[in-house]
XYZ file of C-alpha atoms in Angstrom:
113
model
C -36.205 6.974 -48.310
C -39.335 5.169 -47.299
C -40.756 5.300 -43.803
C -40.052 1.640 -43.013
C -36.377 1.991 -43.801
C -36.068 5.179 -41.743
C -37.733 3.415 -38.795
C -35.331 0.472 -39.125
C -32.315 2.823 -39.172
C -33.679 4.688 -36.144
C -34.191 1.445 -34.181
C -30.738 0.259 -35.167
C -29.225 3.569 -34.073
C -30.963 3.304 -30.708
C -29.563 -0.211 -30.200
C -26.055 0.982 -31.024
C -26.460 3.946 -28.671
C -27.760 1.756 -25.824
C -24.985 -0.761 -26.415
C -22.414 2.042 -26.192
C -23.967 3.341 -22.963
C -23.923 -0.144 -21.416
C -20.320 -0.648 -22.521
C -19.214 2.677 -21.052
C -21.024 1.966 -17.785
C -19.416 -1.491 -17.564
C -16.001 -0.010 -18.337
C -16.532 2.599 -15.630
C -17.329 -0.146 -13.105
C -14.213 -2.037 -14.152
C -12.066 1.072 -13.647
C -13.574 1.538 -10.188
C -12.631 -2.055 -9.303
C -9.079 -1.563 -10.570
C -8.795 1.703 -8.637
C -10.079 -0.013 -5.479
C -7.535 -2.788 -5.927
C -4.766 -0.210 -6.236
C -5.859 1.446 -3.008
C -5.734 -1.880 -1.171
C -1.937 -2.049 -1.476
C -0.238 -1.882 1.913
C 2.755 0.421 2.296
C 5.670 -1.644 3.552
C 4.378 -4.911 2.041
C 7.315 -5.197 -0.358
C 6.872 -8.920 -1.028
C 3.146 -8.488 -1.768
C 1.848 -11.129 0.622
C -0.761 -8.816 2.165
C 1.075 -8.143 5.439
C 4.061 -6.134 6.605
C 6.537 -8.705 7.898
C 10.213 -9.125 8.700
C 10.647 -10.556 5.210
C 9.743 -7.146 3.767
C 12.497 -5.538 5.838
C 14.909 -8.280 4.755
C 14.079 -7.623 1.087
C 14.783 -3.913 1.523
C 18.052 -4.703 3.318
C 19.106 -7.000 0.458
C 18.158 -4.255 -1.997
C 20.313 -1.739 -0.114
C 23.253 -4.157 -0.232
C 22.781 -4.654 -3.988
C 21.918 -8.335 -3.667
C 18.454 -8.041 -5.252
C 16.562 -5.583 -7.404
C 13.087 -4.295 -6.685
C 10.381 -3.400 -9.158
C 9.293 0.249 -9.352
C 6.130 -0.705 -7.437
C 8.157 -2.407 -4.696
C 10.380 0.655 -4.402
C 7.304 2.834 -3.808
C 6.060 0.387 -1.161
C 9.498 0.257 0.492
C 9.830 4.055 0.776
C 8.045 4.273 4.105
C 8.660 7.963 4.776
C 7.948 8.992 1.167
C 11.227 10.862 0.817
C 12.142 9.226 -2.480
C 15.136 7.435 -0.925
C 15.240 3.808 0.191
C 17.448 3.607 3.281
C 17.755 2.071 6.741
C 15.058 4.391 8.085
C 12.601 2.567 5.817
C 13.819 -0.812 7.114
C 13.329 0.353 10.719
C 9.848 1.630 9.899
C 8.862 -1.693 8.299
C 10.167 -3.609 11.312
C 8.339 -1.229 13.665
C 5.064 -1.992 11.919
C 5.819 -5.713 12.010
C 6.485 -5.804 15.759
C 3.716 -3.312 16.512
C 5.791 -0.501 18.003
C 4.972 2.132 15.400
C 2.256 4.558 16.469
C -1.080 4.463 14.651
C -0.686 8.054 13.434
C 2.724 7.325 11.903
C 1.456 4.040 10.436
C -1.427 5.829 8.697
C 0.992 8.400 7.285
C 3.257 5.660 5.950
C 0.396 3.703 4.386
C -0.626 6.568 2.094
C 0.728 6.073 -1.406
């Protein structure tokens, strides 16, 4: 192989390597944004409107009565005490957050997913 061709292959290889590095870095930033968005989900916000409201408690009540179905994500958000069971205790907890009677310590515990 002549020197010119080897130099061209080397430069081309460097470009491919740098392109791969830039792509991986960009992908890493994208994953960080997705992860941050996942962390922004509010426990108890079953309807996904960004706030814990009486409507969230109503949705859970309807779910318990078999009138509606919830997605797997909504079920996780509705399980306020993280016991794996959706029940009236979760409804009460959602309503407590809505009216502001739940203590800050308990609210922080419930918001962890």
